Amino acid sequence: MITAQQMFENALRVRDRAYAPYSHFAVGAAVLSSGGNIYCGCNVENASYPCGTCAEAGAIAAMVAAGERQIEAVLVLADSPCILPCGNCLQKIAEFGSAETVIYSADLKQIVKTQKLGDILPQSFSAGDM
Ligand code: THU
């Protein structure tokens, strides 16, 4: 049984690998899949700024590459009072999650907030809208 603390430890570790020479804002993310696995990601910036990717995007890509497609929880971690996934990442999480998907915000010491995706992104575009 994966705990939020295990997600925190994984996100803290992968944050050390962030490539953030432009913003100097390192982010780590851990995704818990329905298969009970943790997938991690860090932000990877680029000299062409819009080409950079968020930590959550890396973690979600790792989950999909491993053959999983259902997100139970996401933990995003940075040296910030209460970081939340950006709008783009909320949409990415929604693709593989549900209103019940848990979103943990963490600083470098602990989880500081626990919310559900449905609270943060109550409405969004989805496959059903096409
Ligand atoms: N960033 C993330 O990795 N995740 C978020 O949810 C918010 C922002 C990154 C993108 C960029 O590399 C840096 O933080 C500053 O915006």
JSON list of C-alpha atoms and ligand atoms in Angstrom, two decimals:
[
{"chain": "A", "resi": 1, "resn": "MET", "atom": "CA", "xyz": [0.00, 0.00, 0.00]},
{"chain": "A", "resi": 2, "resn": "ILE", "atom": "CA", "xyz": [1.60, 3.23, -1.19]},
{"chain": "A", "resi": 3, "resn": "THR", "atom": "CA", "xyz": [1.32, 6.12, 1.27]},
{"chain": "A", "resi": 4, "resn": "ALA", "atom": "CA", "xyz": [1.31, 9.86, 0.71]},
{"chain": "A", "resi": 5, "resn": "GLN", "atom": "CA", "xyz": [4.61, 9.90, 2.63]},
{"chain": "A", "resi": 6, "resn": "GLN", "atom": "CA", "xyz": [6.17, 7.57, 0.04]},
{"chain": "A", "resi": 7, "resn": "MET", "atom": "CA", "xyz": [4.94, 9.86, -2.73]},
{"chain": "A", "resi": 8, "resn": "PHE", "atom": "CA", "xyz": [6.49, 12.81, -0.85]},
{"chain": "A", "resi": 9, "resn": "GLU", "atom": "CA", "xyz": [9.86, 11.07, -0.51]},
{"chain": "A", "resi": 10, "resn": "ASN", "atom": "CA", "xyz": [9.92, 10.15, -4.21]},
{"chain": "A", "resi": 11, "resn": "ALA", "atom": "CA", "xyz": [9.01, 13.68, -5.31]},
{"chain": "A", "resi": 12, "resn": "LEU", "atom": "CA", "xyz": [11.63, 15.20, -3.00]},
{"chain": "A", "resi": 13, "resn": "ARG", "atom": "CA", "xyz": [14.29, 12.91, -4.47]},
{"chain": "A", "resi": 14, "resn": "VAL", "atom": "CA", "xyz": [13.44, 13.52, -8.12]},
{"chain": "A", "resi": 15, "resn": "ARG", "atom": "CA", "xyz": [13.27, 17.29, -7.55]},
{"chain": "A", "resi": 16, "resn": "ASP", "atom": "CA", "xyz": [17.06, 17.17, -7.16]},
{"chain": "A", "resi": 17, "resn": "ARG", "atom": "CA", "xyz": [17.23, 16.23, -10.84]},
{"chain": "A", "resi": 18, "resn": "ALA", "atom": "CA", "xyz": [15.17, 19.18, -12.06]},
{"chain": "A", "resi": 19, "resn": "TYR", "atom": "CA", "xyz": [16.71, 21.07, -14.96]},
{"chain": "A", "resi": 20, "resn": "ALA", "atom": "CA", "xyz": [15.68, 24.64, -14.18]},
{"chain": "A", "resi": 21, "resn": "PRO", "atom": "CA", "xyz": [18.56, 26.95, -15.16]},
{"chain": "A", "resi": 22, "resn": "TYR", "atom": "CA", "xyz": [16.17, 29.73, -16.24]},
{"chain": "A", "resi": 23, "resn": "SER", "atom": "CA", "xyz": [13.59, 29.94, -13.45]},
{"chain": "A", "resi": 24, "resn": "HIS", "atom": "CA", "xyz": [15.79, 28.37, -10.74]},
{"chain": "A", "resi": 25, "resn": "PHE", "atom": "CA", "xyz": [12.53, 26.89, -9.46]},
{"chain": "A", "resi": 26, "resn": "ALA", "atom": "CA", "xyz": [12.96, 23.14, -9.10]},
{"chain": "A", "resi": 27, "resn": "VAL", "atom": "CA", "xyz": [9.80, 21.03, -8.97]},
{"chain": "A", "resi": 28, "resn": "GLY", "atom": "CA", "xyz": [9.28, 17.34, -8.26]},
{"chain": "A", "resi": 29, "resn": "ALA", "atom": "CA", "xyz": [6.11, 15.34, -8.87]},
{"chain": "A", "resi": 30, "resn": "ALA", "atom": "CA", "xyz": [4.95, 11.86, -7.98]},
{"chain": "A", "resi": 31, "resn": "VAL", "atom": "CA", "xyz": [1.95, 10.18, -9.60]},
{"chain": "A", "resi": 32, "resn": "LEU", "atom": "CA", "xyz": [0.22, 7.23, -7.94]},
{"chain": "A", "resi": 33, "resn": "SER", "atom": "CA", "xyz": [-1.41, 4.96, -10.53]},
{"chain": "A", "resi": 34, "resn": "SER", "atom": "CA", "xyz": [-4.39, 2.67, -10.09]},
{"chain": "A", "resi": 35, "resn": "GLY", "atom": "CA", "xyz": [-1.89, -0.20, -10.36]},
{"chain": "A", "resi": 36, "resn": "GLY", "atom": "CA", "xyz": [-0.36, 1.00, -7.10]},
{"chain": "A", "resi": 37, "resn": "ASN", "atom": "CA", "xyz": [2.87, 2.29, -8.60]},
{"chain": "A", "resi": 38, "resn": "ILE", "atom": "CA", "xyz": [4.63, 5.63, -8.21]},
{"chain": "A", "resi": 39, "resn": "TYR", "atom": "CA", "xyz": [5.94, 7.48, -11.26]},
{"chain": "A", "resi": 40, "resn": "CYS", "atom": "CA", "xyz": [8.15, 10.54, -10.84]},
{"chain": "A", "resi": 41, "resn": "GLY", "atom": "CA", "xyz": [9.03, 13.60, -12.84]},
{"chain": "A", "resi": 42, "resn": "CYS", "atom": "CA", "xyz": [10.88, 16.89, -12.56]},
{"chain": "A", "resi": 43, "resn": "ASN", "atom": "CA", "xyz": [10.65, 20.06, -14.58]},
{"chain": "A", "resi": 44, "resn": "VAL", "atom": "CA", "xyz": [12.89, 20.22, -17.65]},
{"chain": "A", "resi": 45, "resn": "GLU", "atom": "CA", "xyz": [13.37, 23.74, -18.96]},
{"chain": "A", "resi": 46, "resn": "ASN", "atom": "CA", "xyz": [14.64, 24.87, -22.35]},
{"chain": "A", "resi": 47, "resn": "ALA", "atom": "CA", "xyz": [16.43, 27.91, -23.77]},
{"chain": "A", "resi": 48, "resn": "SER", "atom": "CA", "xyz": [13.31, 28.27, -25.89]},
{"chain": "A", "resi": 49, "resn": "TYR", "atom": "CA", "xyz": [11.15, 28.81, -22.82]},
{"chain": "A", "resi": 50, "resn": "PRO", "atom": "CA", "xyz": [7.80, 27.41, -24.04]},
{"chain": "A", "resi": 51, "resn": "CYS", "atom": "CA", "xyz": [9.52, 24.10, -24.82]},
{"chain": "A", "resi": 52, "resn": "GLY", "atom": "CA", "xyz": [10.07, 23.42, -21.13]},
{"chain": "A", "resi": 53, "resn": "THR", "atom": "CA", "xyz": [8.01, 20.76, -19.42]},
{"chain": "A", "resi": 54, "resn": "CYS", "atom": "CA", "xyz": [6.53, 20.62, -15.94]},
{"chain": "A", "resi": 55, "resn": "ALA", "atom": "CA", "xyz": [7.34, 17.97, -13.34]},
{"chain": "A", "resi": 56, "resn": "GLU", "atom": "CA", "xyz": [3.81, 16.57, -13.52]},
{"chain": "A", "resi": 57, "resn": "ALA", "atom": "CA", "xyz": [4.06, 16.14, -17.29]},
{"chain": "A", "resi": 58, "resn": "GLY", "atom": "CA", "xyz": [7.19, 14.02, -16.87]},
{"chain": "A", "resi": 59, "resn": "ALA", "atom": "CA", "xyz": [5.57, 11.85, -14.22]},
{"chain": "A", "resi": 60, "resn": "ILE", "atom": "CA", "xyz": [2.43, 11.32, -16.31]},
{"chain": "A", "resi": 61, "resn": "ALA", "atom": "CA", "xyz": [4.50, 10.45, -19.37]},
{"chain": "A", "resi": 62, "resn": "ALA", "atom": "CA", "xyz": [6.44, 7.87, -17.33]},
{"chain": "A", "resi": 63, "resn": "MET", "atom": "CA", "xyz": [3.15, 6.33, -16.16]},
{"chain": "A", "resi": 64, "resn": "VAL", "atom": "CA", "xyz": [1.78, 6.06, -19.68]},
{"chain": "A", "resi": 65, "resn": "ALA", "atom": "CA", "xyz": [5.08, 4.70, -21.01]},
{"chain": "A", "resi": 66, "resn": "ALA", "atom": "CA", "xyz": [4.90, 1.99, -18.35]},
{"chain": "A", "resi": 67, "resn": "GLY", "atom": "CA", "xyz": [1.48, 0.96, -19.65]},
{"chain": "A", "resi": 68, "resn": "GLU", "atom": "CA", "xyz": [-0.78, 2.55, -17.04]},
{"chain": "A", "resi": 69, "resn": "ARG", "atom": "CA", "xyz": [-3.57, 5.04, -17.68]},
{"chain": "A", "resi": 70, "resn": "GLN", "atom": "CA", "xyz": [-5.36, 5.77, -14.43]},
{"chain": "A", "resi": 71, "resn": "ILE", "atom": "CA", "xyz": [-4.15, 8.36, -11.91]},
{"chain": "A", "resi": 72, "resn": "GLU", "atom": "CA", "xyz": [-5.25, 7.99, -8.28]},
{"chain": "A", "resi": 73, "resn": "ALA", "atom": "CA", "xyz": [-3.18, 10.81, -6.80]},
{"chain": "A", "resi": 74, "resn": "VAL", "atom": "CA", "xyz": [-0.57, 13.42, -7.71]},
{"chain": "A", "resi": 75, "resn": "LEU", "atom": "CA", "xyz": [1.91, 15.06, -5.36]},
{"chain": "A", "resi": 76, "resn": "VAL", "atom": "CA", "xyz": [3.66, 18.24, -6.51]},
{"chain": "A", "resi": 77, "resn": "LEU", "atom": "CA", "xyz": [6.55, 19.57, -4.45]},
{"chain": "A", "resi": 78, "resn": "ALA", "atom": "CA", "xyz": [8.65, 22.73, -4.51]},
{"chain": "A", "resi": 79, "resn": "ASP", "atom": "CA", "xyz": [10.30, 25.25, -2.23]},
{"chain": "A", "resi": 80, "resn": "SER", "atom": "CA", "xyz": [7.06, 27.21, -2.12]},
{"chain": "A", "resi": 81, "resn": "PRO", "atom": "CA", "xyz": [4.35, 27.71, 0.53]},
{"chain": "A", "resi": 82, "resn": "CYS", "atom": "CA", "xyz": [1.68, 25.77, -1.37]},
{"chain": "A", "resi": 83, "resn": "ILE", "atom": "CA", "xyz": [2.38, 24.85, -5.00]},
{"chain": "A", "resi": 84, "resn": "LEU", "atom": "CA", "xyz": [-0.48, 23.68, -7.19]},
{"chain": "A", "resi": 85, "resn": "PRO", "atom": "CA", "xyz": [-0.29, 22.10, -10.65]},
{"chain": "A", "resi": 86, "resn": "CYS", "atom": "CA", "xyz": [-0.52, 24.74, -13.36]},
{"chain": "A", "resi": 87, "resn": "GLY", "atom": "CA", "xyz": [-3.62, 24.88, -15.57]},
{"chain": "A", "resi": 88, "resn": "ASN", "atom": "CA", "xyz": [-1.94, 22.94, -18.34]},
{"chain": "A", "resi": 89, "resn": "CYS", "atom": "CA", "xyz": [-0.99, 20.17, -15.90]},
{"chain": "A", "resi": 90, "resn": "LEU", "atom": "CA", "xyz": [-4.48, 20.08, -14.37]},
{"chain": "A", "resi": 91, "resn": "GLN", "atom": "CA", "xyz": [-5.78, 19.30, -17.86]},
{"chain": "A", "resi": 92, "resn": "LYS", "atom": "CA", "xyz": [-3.13, 16.58, -18.26]},
{"chain": "A", "resi": 93, "resn": "ILE", "atom": "CA", "xyz": [-4.10, 15.08, -14.89]},
{"chain": "A", "resi": 94, "resn": "ALA", "atom": "CA", "xyz": [-7.81, 15.22, -15.84]},
{"chain": "A", "resi": 95, "resn": "GLU", "atom": "CA", "xyz": [-7.09, 13.12, -18.94]},
{"chain": "A", "resi": 96, "resn": "PHE", "atom": "CA", "xyz": [-6.07, 10.18, -16.75]},
{"chain": "A", "resi": 97, "resn": "GLY", "atom": "CA", "xyz": [-7.84, 11.03, -13.50]},
{"chain": "A", "resi": 98, "resn": "SER", "atom": "CA", "xyz": [-11.30, 11.90, -12.18]},
{"chain": "A", "resi": 99, "resn": "ALA", "atom": "CA", "xyz": [-12.92, 14.45, -9.88]},
{"chain": "A", "resi": 100, "resn": "GLU", "atom": "CA", "xyz": [-11.81, 12.18, -7.02]},
{"chain": "A", "resi": 101, "resn": "THR", "atom": "CA", "xyz": [-8.13, 12.21, -7.94]},
{"chain": "A", "resi": 102, "resn": "VAL", "atom": "CA", "xyz": [-6.20, 13.49, -4.94]},
{"chain": "A", "resi": 103, "resn": "ILE", "atom": "CA", "xyz": [-3.82, 16.43, -5.40]},
{"chain": "A", "resi": 104, "resn": "TYR", "atom": "CA", "xyz": [-1.20, 16.87, -2.69]},
{"chain": "A", "resi": 105, "resn": "SER", "atom": "CA", "xyz": [0.81, 20.09, -2.44]},
{"chain": "A", "resi": 106, "resn": "ALA", "atom": "CA", "xyz": [4.10, 19.81, -0.59]},
{"chain": "A", "resi": 107, "resn": "ASP", "atom": "CA", "xyz": [6.97, 22.02, 0.43]},
{"chain": "A", "resi": 108, "resn": "LEU", "atom": "CA", "xyz": [10.42, 20.60, 1.16]},
{"chain": "A", "resi": 109, "resn": "LYS", "atom": "CA", "xyz": [9.37, 19.41, 4.60]},
{"chain": "A", "resi": 110, "resn": "GLN", "atom": "CA", "xyz": [5.86, 18.02, 4.33]},
{"chain": "A", "resi": 111, "resn": "ILE", "atom": "CA", "xyz": [2.53, 17.86, 2.58]},
{"chain": "A", "resi": 112, "resn": "VAL", "atom": "CA", "xyz": [0.82, 21.20, 3.19]},
{"chain": "A", "resi": 113, "resn": "LYS", "atom": "CA", "xyz": [-2.50, 20.76, 1.40]},
{"chain": "A", "resi": 114, "resn": "THR", "atom": "CA", "xyz": [-4.69, 17.91, 0.18]},
{"chain": "A", "resi": 115, "resn": "GLN", "atom": "CA", "xyz": [-7.43, 18.58, -2.35]},
{"chain": "A", "resi": 116, "resn": "LYS", "atom": "CA", "xyz": [-9.38, 16.75, -5.02]},
{"chain": "A", "resi": 117, "resn": "LEU", "atom": "CA", "xyz": [-9.03, 17.48, -8.72]},
{"chain": "A", "resi": 118, "resn": "GLY", "atom": "CA", "xyz": [-12.77, 18.20, -8.84]},
{"chain": "A", "resi": 119, "resn": "ASP", "atom": "CA", "xyz": [-12.29, 21.05, -6.35]},
{"chain": "A", "resi": 120, "resn": "ILE", "atom": "CA", "xyz": [-9.42, 22.65, -8.27]},
{"chain": "A", "resi": 121, "resn": "LEU", "atom": "CA", "xyz": [-10.72, 22.00, -11.79]},
{"chain": "A", "resi": 122, "resn": "PRO", "atom": "CA", "xyz": [-14.51, 21.66, -11.45]},
{"chain": "A", "resi": 123, "resn": "GLN", "atom": "CA", "xyz": [-15.06, 21.91, -15.19]},
{"chain": "A", "resi": 124, "resn": "SER", "atom": "CA", "xyz": [-12.79, 21.00, -18.07]},
{"chain": "A", "resi": 125, "resn": "PHE", "atom": "CA", "xyz": [-12.74, 19.97, -21.69]},
{"chain": "A", "resi": 126, "resn": "SER", "atom": "CA", "xyz": [-12.73, 16.21, -22.15]},
{"chain": "A", "resi": 127, "resn": "ALA", "atom": "CA", "xyz": [-13.14, 13.57, -24.84]},
{"chain": "A", "resi": 128, "resn": "GLY", "atom": "CA", "xyz": [-16.89, 13.66, -24.24]},
{"chain": "A", "resi": 129, "resn": "ASP", "atom": "CA", "xyz": [-17.04, 17.25, -25.48]},
{"chain": "A", "resi": 130, "resn": "MET", "atom": "CA", "xyz": [-16.01, 16.30, -29.01]},
{"chain": "B", "resi": 1, "resn": "THU", "atom": "N1", "xyz": [6.43, 24.06, -12.87]},
{"chain": "B", "resi": 1, "resn": "THU", "atom": "C1", "xyz": [6.20, 22.72, -12.70]},
{"chain": "B", "resi": 1, "resn": "THU", "atom": "O1", "xyz": [7.06, 21.88, -12.97]},
{"chain": "B", "resi": 1, "resn": "THU", "atom": "N2", "xyz": [4.99, 22.35, -12.22]},
{"chain": "B", "resi": 1, "resn": "THU", "atom": "C2", "xyz": [4.00, 23.20, -11.86]},
{"chain": "B", "resi": 1, "resn": "THU", "atom": "O2", "xyz": [2.91, 22.77, -11.49]},
{"chain": "B", "resi": 1, "resn": "THU", "atom": "C3", "xyz": [4.23, 24.64, -11.89]},
{"chain": "B", "resi": 1, "resn": "THU", "atom": "C4", "xyz": [5.46, 25.08, -12.59]},
{"chain": "B", "resi": 1, "resn": "THU", "atom": "C5", "xyz": [7.74, 24.47, -13.39]},
{"chain": "B", "resi": 1, "resn": "THU", "atom": "C6", "xyz": [7.72, 24.98, -14.79]},
{"chain": "B", "resi": 1, "resn": "THU", "atom": "C7", "xyz": [8.97, 25.86, -14.81]},
{"chain": "B", "resi": 1, "resn": "THU", "atom": "O3", "xyz": [10.09, 25.03, -15.11]},
{"chain": "B", "resi": 1, "resn": "THU", "atom": "C8", "xyz": [9.11, 26.35, -13.39]},
{"chain": "B", "resi": 1, "resn": "THU", "atom": "O4", "xyz": [8.26, 25.52, -12.60]},
{"chain": "B", "resi": 1, "resn": "THU", "atom": "C9", "xyz": [8.71, 27.81, -13.20]},
{"chain": "B", "resi": 1, "resn": "THU", "atom": "O5", "xyz": [7.45, 28.04, -13.73]}
]
